[in-house]
Amino acid sequence: MVQGTVTRLVALPGAMVGMSESELMVGGRDRMVDLPVPTFLIEHPRGLVLFDTGCNPEAATNPLGYWGKIAEYLHLRFTPDQAVDRQLQNHGYRVEDVKYVVVSHLHLDHAGGLALFPNARFFIMKGELPYAYWPERRARASFKLNDLLPTRRFDWVELEGDTDLMGDGSLLMLKTPGHTPGESSLLVRLPHHQPILLTGDTAHIRAQLETLSPSAMDFDHRAGRESLTRLRRIRDLGEARIWVMHDPDDWASFPHVIE
Ligand SMILES: [Zn+2]
């Protein structure tokens, strides 16, 4: 099997949101958890890759207007300098430099910046796009049509399942459904460190890898549990370290630039 690596993985800070642990994990306690909303920049010999795009920049200046009531419900804290375009600038990149965007799922805290990259190729699991355009009623507030509509003519590649995105083993997009129909994770092979698996929202907090309890808001709890089991197996076999993207302790403990 080919075992290429990316050149560098950079975690970009974004908004903060707050949710109760009981919503994040079935059986969780009734306490608020502050969750980071990062995106990830990946330097690869074939070009710059972005994993997720964070919240729409307009949600920073007009949260209630752009997100609606869910901005208050999620206790959104988001400033314009935390938007993904500004974060790229901090690392010397322009939005035009991003060649590939990998999308874990289309919730508003992951898909808000899609429209910033009209020239990129987008990778997503099949089923996510149609669901995001017409979700179940209870999930409707989590998808913003305004995040999606400007991207209808973009170069979307809908994948049937696990895919070696660059053909060199360096970036494996894994189908880990449950939170949404097309939820996915990204396994990143690094030159000098153990591979890291970025969970998307397959897990929201680290404790879920122990309890295997899905999130209350998951689309399909049974599939969510199976995907959590898969992540745990990857970790236990030593295939990758797991970075639960919304987990505050993971955000605090992983280095934000890894080679
Ligand atoms: Zn999320």
mmCIF file of C-alpha atoms and ligand atoms in Angstrom:
data_model
loop_
_atom_site.group_PDB
_atom_site.id
_atom_site.type_symbol
_atom_site.label_atom_id
_atom_site.label_comp_id
_atom_site.label_asym_id
_atom_site.label_seq_id
_atom_site.Cartn_x
_atom_site.Cartn_y
_atom_site.Cartn_z
ATOM 1 C CA MET A 1 0.000 0.000 0.000
ATOM 2 C CA VAL A 2 1.255 3.487 -0.811
ATOM 3 C CA GLN A 3 2.118 5.483 2.282
ATOM 4 C CA GLY A 4 2.541 9.087 1.254
ATOM 5 C CA THR A 5 2.246 11.908 3.722
ATOM 6 C CA VAL A 6 0.988 15.452 3.748
ATOM 7 C CA THR A 7 3.580 18.166 4.383
ATOM 8 C CA ARG A 8 1.937 19.942 7.309
ATOM 9 C CA LEU A 9 -1.313 20.031 9.266
ATOM 10 C CA VAL A 10 -2.382 23.382 10.738
ATOM 11 C CA ALA A 11 -5.390 23.802 13.038
ATOM 12 C CA LEU A 12 -7.138 27.129 12.502
ATOM 13 C CA PRO A 13 -9.194 28.542 15.370
ATOM 14 C CA GLY A 14 -12.772 29.617 14.691
ATOM 15 C CA ALA A 15 -15.918 30.382 16.646
ATOM 16 C CA MET A 16 -16.870 29.054 20.057
ATOM 17 C CA VAL A 17 -20.286 27.568 20.791
ATOM 18 C CA GLY A 18 -21.855 26.156 23.944
ATOM 19 C CA MET A 19 -24.069 23.097 24.375
ATOM 20 C CA SER A 20 -25.119 20.887 27.244
ATOM 21 C CA GLU A 21 -23.238 17.616 27.613
ATOM 22 C CA SER A 22 -26.564 15.744 27.591
ATOM 23 C CA GLU A 23 -27.202 16.987 24.043
ATOM 24 C CA LEU A 24 -23.670 16.229 22.906
ATOM 25 C CA MET A 25 -23.848 12.674 24.242
ATOM 26 C CA VAL A 26 -26.859 10.563 25.164
ATOM 27 C CA GLY A 27 -26.520 9.946 28.906
ATOM 28 C CA GLY A 28 -24.305 13.003 29.387
ATOM 29 C CA ARG A 29 -24.615 15.316 32.367
ATOM 30 C CA ASP A 30 -26.688 18.468 32.468
ATOM 31 C CA ARG A 31 -23.735 20.877 32.271
ATOM 32 C CA MET A 32 -22.651 23.335 29.606
ATOM 33 C CA VAL A 33 -19.574 22.579 27.522
ATOM 34 C CA ASP A 34 -17.716 25.257 25.546
ATOM 35 C CA LEU A 35 -16.830 23.872 22.136
ATOM 36 C CA PRO A 36 -14.201 25.171 19.719
ATOM 37 C CA VAL A 37 -15.141 25.227 16.013
ATOM 38 C CA PRO A 38 -11.805 24.769 14.219
ATOM 39 C CA THR A 39 -10.977 24.182 10.589
ATOM 40 C CA PHE A 40 -7.822 22.469 9.327
ATOM 41 C CA LEU A 41 -5.372 23.527 6.695
ATOM 42 C CA ILE A 42 -3.367 20.723 5.116
ATOM 43 C CA GLU A 43 -0.346 21.326 2.941
ATOM 44 C CA HIS A 44 0.076 18.554 0.374
ATOM 45 C CA PRO A 45 2.449 18.356 -2.612
ATOM 46 C CA ARG A 46 -0.599 18.467 -4.926
ATOM 47 C CA GLY A 47 -1.929 21.658 -3.363
ATOM 48 C CA LEU A 48 -3.572 23.212 -0.365
ATOM 49 C CA VAL A 49 -6.407 21.271 1.273
ATOM 50 C CA LEU A 50 -8.954 22.631 3.741
ATOM 51 C CA PHE A 51 -10.972 20.384 6.043
ATOM 52 C CA ASP A 52 -14.269 22.122 6.840
ATOM 53 C CA THR A 53 -14.904 25.838 6.509
ATOM 54 C CA GLY A 54 -16.345 26.947 9.857
ATOM 55 C CA CYS A 55 -19.129 29.500 10.268
ATOM 56 C CA ASN A 56 -20.185 31.982 7.613
ATOM 57 C CA PRO A 57 -18.339 35.309 8.042
ATOM 58 C CA GLU A 58 -21.716 37.076 8.144
ATOM 59 C CA ALA A 59 -22.578 35.158 11.325
ATOM 60 C CA ALA A 60 -19.823 37.184 13.022
ATOM 61 C CA THR A 61 -21.366 40.567 12.249
ATOM 62 C CA ASN A 62 -25.071 39.633 12.098
ATOM 63 C CA PRO A 63 -25.507 36.372 14.040
ATOM 64 C CA LEU A 64 -29.275 36.533 14.525
ATOM 65 C CA GLY A 65 -29.884 37.741 10.991
ATOM 66 C CA TYR A 66 -27.768 35.049 9.366
ATOM 67 C CA TRP A 67 -28.186 32.086 11.723
ATOM 68 C CA GLY A 68 -31.517 32.967 13.326
ATOM 69 C CA LYS A 69 -32.386 31.871 16.857
ATOM 70 C CA ILE A 70 -29.897 29.024 16.807
ATOM 71 C CA ALA A 71 -27.162 31.661 17.300
ATOM 72 C CA GLU A 72 -28.533 32.269 20.794
ATOM 73 C CA TYR A 73 -29.321 28.626 21.409
ATOM 74 C CA LEU A 74 -25.703 27.675 20.639
ATOM 75 C CA HIS A 75 -24.282 30.674 22.521
ATOM 76 C CA LEU A 76 -22.311 31.603 19.414
ATOM 77 C CA ARG A 77 -19.168 33.658 20.005
ATOM 78 C CA PHE A 78 -17.592 34.557 16.678
ATOM 79 C CA THR A 79 -15.575 37.530 15.470
ATOM 80 C CA PRO A 80 -14.677 38.418 11.847
ATOM 81 C CA ASP A 81 -11.001 37.631 12.441
ATOM 82 C CA GLN A 82 -11.990 34.046 13.345
ATOM 83 C CA ALA A 83 -13.578 33.420 9.926
ATOM 84 C CA VAL A 84 -11.685 30.968 7.727
ATOM 85 C CA ASP A 85 -10.612 33.532 5.093
ATOM 86 C CA ARG A 86 -8.920 35.654 7.741
ATOM 87 C CA GLN A 87 -7.364 32.590 9.349
ATOM 88 C CA LEU A 88 -5.844 31.601 6.000
ATOM 89 C CA GLN A 89 -4.392 35.106 5.677
ATOM 90 C CA ASN A 90 -2.707 34.685 9.050
ATOM 91 C CA HIS A 91 -0.748 31.826 7.486
ATOM 92 C CA GLY A 92 0.142 33.739 4.354
ATOM 93 C CA TYR A 93 -2.526 32.168 2.109
ATOM 94 C CA ARG A 94 -5.379 33.603 0.095
ATOM 95 C CA VAL A 95 -8.676 31.799 -0.401
ATOM 96 C CA GLU A 96 -7.708 31.262 -4.083
ATOM 97 C CA ASP A 97 -4.756 29.144 -2.922
ATOM 98 C CA VAL A 98 -7.077 26.421 -1.585
ATOM 99 C CA LYS A 99 -7.324 23.702 -4.207
ATOM 100 C CA TYR A 100 -9.409 21.104 -2.365
ATOM 101 C CA VAL A 101 -12.057 21.413 0.326
ATOM 102 C CA VAL A 102 -13.000 18.291 2.279
ATOM 103 C CA VAL A 103 -16.405 18.624 3.928
ATOM 104 C CA SER A 104 -17.190 16.544 7.023
ATOM 105 C CA HIS A 105 -20.876 17.458 6.802
ATOM 106 C CA LEU A 106 -23.004 20.486 6.007
ATOM 107 C CA HIS A 107 -24.090 21.815 9.394
ATOM 108 C CA LEU A 108 -23.817 25.574 9.745
ATOM 109 C CA ASP A 109 -20.659 25.470 11.884
ATOM 110 C CA HIS A 110 -18.817 23.489 9.157
ATOM 111 C CA ALA A 111 -20.258 24.707 5.849
ATOM 112 C CA GLY A 112 -20.369 28.446 6.482
ATOM 113 C CA GLY A 113 -17.299 29.239 4.392
ATOM 114 C CA LEU A 114 -17.954 27.012 1.344
ATOM 115 C CA ALA A 115 -18.820 29.933 -0.907
ATOM 116 C CA LEU A 116 -15.403 31.515 -0.309
ATOM 117 C CA PHE A 117 -13.770 28.859 -2.534
ATOM 118 C CA PRO A 118 -15.422 28.968 -5.979
ATOM 119 C CA ASN A 119 -12.361 27.488 -7.720
ATOM 120 C CA ALA A 120 -11.733 24.578 -5.382
ATOM 121 C CA ARG A 121 -12.794 20.945 -5.780
ATOM 122 C CA PHE A 122 -15.121 19.809 -2.979
ATOM 123 C CA PHE A 123 -15.156 16.276 -1.571
ATOM 124 C CA ILE A 124 -18.256 15.110 0.297
ATOM 125 C CA MET A 125 -19.981 11.797 1.001
ATOM 126 C CA LYS A 126 -22.956 10.968 -1.158
ATOM 127 C CA GLY A 127 -26.276 11.758 0.467
ATOM 128 C CA GLU A 128 -25.124 14.790 2.429
ATOM 129 C CA LEU A 129 -25.905 17.450 -0.179
ATOM 130 C CA PRO A 130 -29.519 16.464 -0.878
ATOM 131 C CA TYR A 131 -30.195 16.029 2.831
ATOM 132 C CA ALA A 132 -28.757 19.450 3.649
ATOM 133 C CA TYR A 133 -31.009 21.065 1.055
ATOM 134 C CA TRP A 134 -34.100 19.345 2.478
ATOM 135 C CA PRO A 135 -33.452 18.007 5.998
ATOM 136 C CA GLU A 136 -35.906 16.554 8.479
ATOM 137 C CA ARG A 137 -37.912 19.268 10.177
ATOM 138 C CA ARG A 138 -36.112 18.825 13.526
ATOM 139 C CA ALA A 139 -32.729 19.315 11.836
ATOM 140 C CA ARG A 140 -33.668 22.275 9.684
ATOM 141 C CA ALA A 141 -32.138 24.996 11.874
ATOM 142 C CA SER A 142 -28.709 23.321 11.623
ATOM 143 C CA PHE A 143 -28.431 23.797 7.853
ATOM 144 C CA LYS A 144 -28.379 27.235 6.235
ATOM 145 C CA LEU A 145 -29.546 27.347 2.631
ATOM 146 C CA ASN A 146 -27.556 30.552 2.249
ATOM 147 C CA ASP A 147 -24.371 28.580 2.930
ATOM 148 C CA LEU A 148 -25.250 26.153 0.135
ATOM 149 C CA LEU A 149 -27.059 27.983 -2.649
ATOM 150 C CA PRO A 150 -24.034 29.994 -3.864
ATOM 151 C CA THR A 151 -22.140 26.682 -4.295
ATOM 152 C CA ARG A 152 -24.539 24.852 -6.633
ATOM 153 C CA ARG A 153 -22.260 25.305 -9.643
ATOM 154 C CA PHE A 154 -19.094 24.441 -7.752
ATOM 155 C CA ASP A 155 -16.999 21.349 -8.487
ATOM 156 C CA TRP A 156 -18.605 18.887 -6.043
ATOM 157 C CA VAL A 157 -17.315 15.305 -5.965
ATOM 158 C CA GLU A 158 -19.748 13.015 -4.149
ATOM 159 C CA LEU A 159 -18.012 9.893 -2.835
ATOM 160 C CA GLU A 160 -19.604 6.476 -2.334
ATOM 161 C CA GLY A 161 -17.459 5.598 0.689
ATOM 162 C CA ASP A 162 -13.896 5.585 2.064
ATOM 163 C CA THR A 163 -11.574 7.278 -0.425
ATOM 164 C CA ASP A 164 -7.836 7.859 -0.740
ATOM 165 C CA LEU A 165 -8.234 11.475 -1.836
ATOM 166 C CA MET A 166 -4.750 12.111 -3.222
ATOM 167 C CA GLY A 167 -4.023 8.560 -4.394
ATOM 168 C CA ASP A 168 -0.933 8.350 -2.175
ATOM 169 C CA GLY A 169 -2.459 7.241 1.122
ATOM 170 C CA SER A 170 -1.814 10.607 2.774
ATOM 171 C CA LEU A 171 -5.441 11.684 3.134
ATOM 172 C CA LEU A 172 -8.134 9.084 3.697
ATOM 173 C CA MET A 173 -11.684 10.342 3.812
ATOM 174 C CA LEU A 174 -13.721 7.867 5.860
ATOM 175 C CA LYS A 175 -17.459 7.485 5.740
ATOM 176 C CA THR A 176 -18.599 7.681 9.371
ATOM 177 C CA PRO A 177 -22.344 8.400 9.112
ATOM 178 C CA GLY A 178 -24.819 8.902 11.929
ATOM 179 C CA HIS A 179 -24.578 12.537 12.962
ATOM 180 C CA THR A 180 -25.787 13.300 9.436
ATOM 181 C CA PRO A 181 -26.356 10.915 6.484
ATOM 182 C CA GLY A 182 -23.014 11.790 4.867
ATOM 183 C CA GLU A 183 -20.890 12.545 7.923
ATOM 184 C CA SER A 184 -17.216 11.761 7.369
ATOM 185 C CA SER A 185 -13.827 11.886 9.056
ATOM 186 C CA LEU A 186 -10.372 12.546 7.652
ATOM 187 C CA LEU A 187 -7.278 10.465 8.400
ATOM 188 C CA VAL A 188 -4.117 12.511 7.845
ATOM 189 C CA ARG A 189 -0.687 10.871 7.486
ATOM 190 C CA LEU A 190 2.136 13.122 8.646
ATOM 191 C CA PRO A 191 5.852 12.982 7.847
ATOM 192 C CA HIS A 192 7.169 12.825 11.419
ATOM 193 C CA HIS A 193 4.198 11.940 13.603
ATOM 194 C CA GLN A 194 1.609 9.226 14.026
ATOM 195 C CA PRO A 195 -1.399 9.729 11.712
ATOM 196 C CA ILE A 196 -4.205 11.887 13.084
ATOM 197 C CA LEU A 197 -7.868 11.217 12.483
ATOM 198 C CA LEU A 198 -9.979 14.375 12.458
ATOM 199 C CA THR A 199 -13.466 13.323 13.481
ATOM 200 C CA GLY A 200 -15.686 15.979 11.957
ATOM 201 C CA ASP A 201 -18.762 15.606 14.190
ATOM 202 C CA THR A 202 -18.697 11.799 14.242
ATOM 203 C CA ALA A 203 -17.893 12.489 17.899
ATOM 204 C CA HIS A 204 -18.433 15.847 19.600
ATOM 205 C CA ILE A 205 -16.610 15.144 22.849
ATOM 206 C CA ARG A 206 -13.874 12.700 23.736
ATOM 207 C CA ALA A 207 -16.038 10.828 26.267
ATOM 208 C CA GLN A 208 -18.106 9.441 23.364
ATOM 209 C CA LEU A 209 -15.173 7.236 22.345
ATOM 210 C CA GLU A 210 -15.578 5.467 25.686
ATOM 211 C CA THR A 211 -19.370 5.446 26.059
ATOM 212 C CA LEU A 212 -20.051 4.922 22.320
ATOM 213 C CA SER A 213 -23.152 7.054 22.918
ATOM 214 C CA PRO A 214 -24.289 9.105 19.950
ATOM 215 C CA SER A 215 -25.318 12.737 20.214
ATOM 216 C CA ALA A 216 -28.957 13.460 20.978
ATOM 217 C CA MET A 217 -29.278 15.413 17.706
ATOM 218 C CA ASP A 218 -27.777 12.683 15.501
ATOM 219 C CA PHE A 219 -29.718 11.754 12.375
ATOM 220 C CA ASP A 220 -29.283 7.998 12.933
ATOM 221 C CA HIS A 221 -28.252 6.853 16.421
ATOM 222 C CA ARG A 222 -27.478 3.283 15.418
ATOM 223 C CA ALA A 223 -25.189 4.368 12.586
ATOM 224 C CA GLY A 224 -23.634 6.946 14.915
ATOM 225 C CA ARG A 225 -22.804 4.245 17.434
ATOM 226 C CA GLU A 226 -21.225 2.083 14.720
ATOM 227 C CA SER A 227 -19.122 5.010 13.523
ATOM 228 C CA LEU A 228 -17.939 5.734 17.067
ATOM 229 C CA THR A 229 -17.017 2.061 17.389
ATOM 230 C CA ARG A 230 -15.010 2.349 14.187
ATOM 231 C CA LEU A 231 -13.091 5.381 15.460
ATOM 232 C CA ARG A 232 -12.343 3.641 18.729
ATOM 233 C CA ARG A 233 -11.033 0.594 16.868
ATOM 234 C CA ILE A 234 -8.744 2.783 14.759
ATOM 235 C CA ARG A 235 -7.413 4.318 17.953
ATOM 236 C CA ASP A 236 -7.024 0.993 19.789
ATOM 237 C CA LEU A 237 -5.171 -0.587 16.855
ATOM 238 C CA GLY A 238 -2.776 2.371 16.916
ATOM 239 C CA GLU A 239 -3.646 3.329 13.339
ATOM 240 C CA ALA A 240 -4.174 6.979 14.288
ATOM 241 C CA ARG A 241 -4.610 9.384 17.154
ATOM 242 C CA ILE A 242 -8.155 10.711 17.300
ATOM 243 C CA TRP A 243 -8.724 14.486 17.366
ATOM 244 C CA VAL A 244 -12.338 15.154 18.332
ATOM 245 C CA MET A 245 -12.673 18.519 16.667
ATOM 246 C CA HIS A 246 -15.192 20.140 19.015
ATOM 247 C CA ASP A 247 -13.577 18.710 22.160
ATOM 248 C CA PRO A 248 -12.090 21.515 24.290
ATOM 249 C CA ASP A 249 -9.419 19.257 25.812
ATOM 250 C CA ASP A 250 -8.255 18.036 22.401
ATOM 251 C CA TRP A 251 -8.059 21.644 21.226
ATOM 252 C CA ALA A 252 -5.921 22.464 24.275
ATOM 253 C CA SER A 253 -3.654 19.416 24.081
ATOM 254 C CA PHE A 254 -2.888 18.837 20.364
ATOM 255 C CA PRO A 255 -0.215 21.079 18.824
ATOM 256 C CA HIS A 256 -1.791 23.375 16.257
ATOM 257 C CA VAL A 257 0.976 22.902 13.719
ATOM 258 C CA ILE A 258 2.079 19.311 13.093
ATOM 259 C CA GLU A 259 4.567 18.016 10.520
HETATM 260 ZN ZN ZN B 1 -20.242 20.857 14.522
#
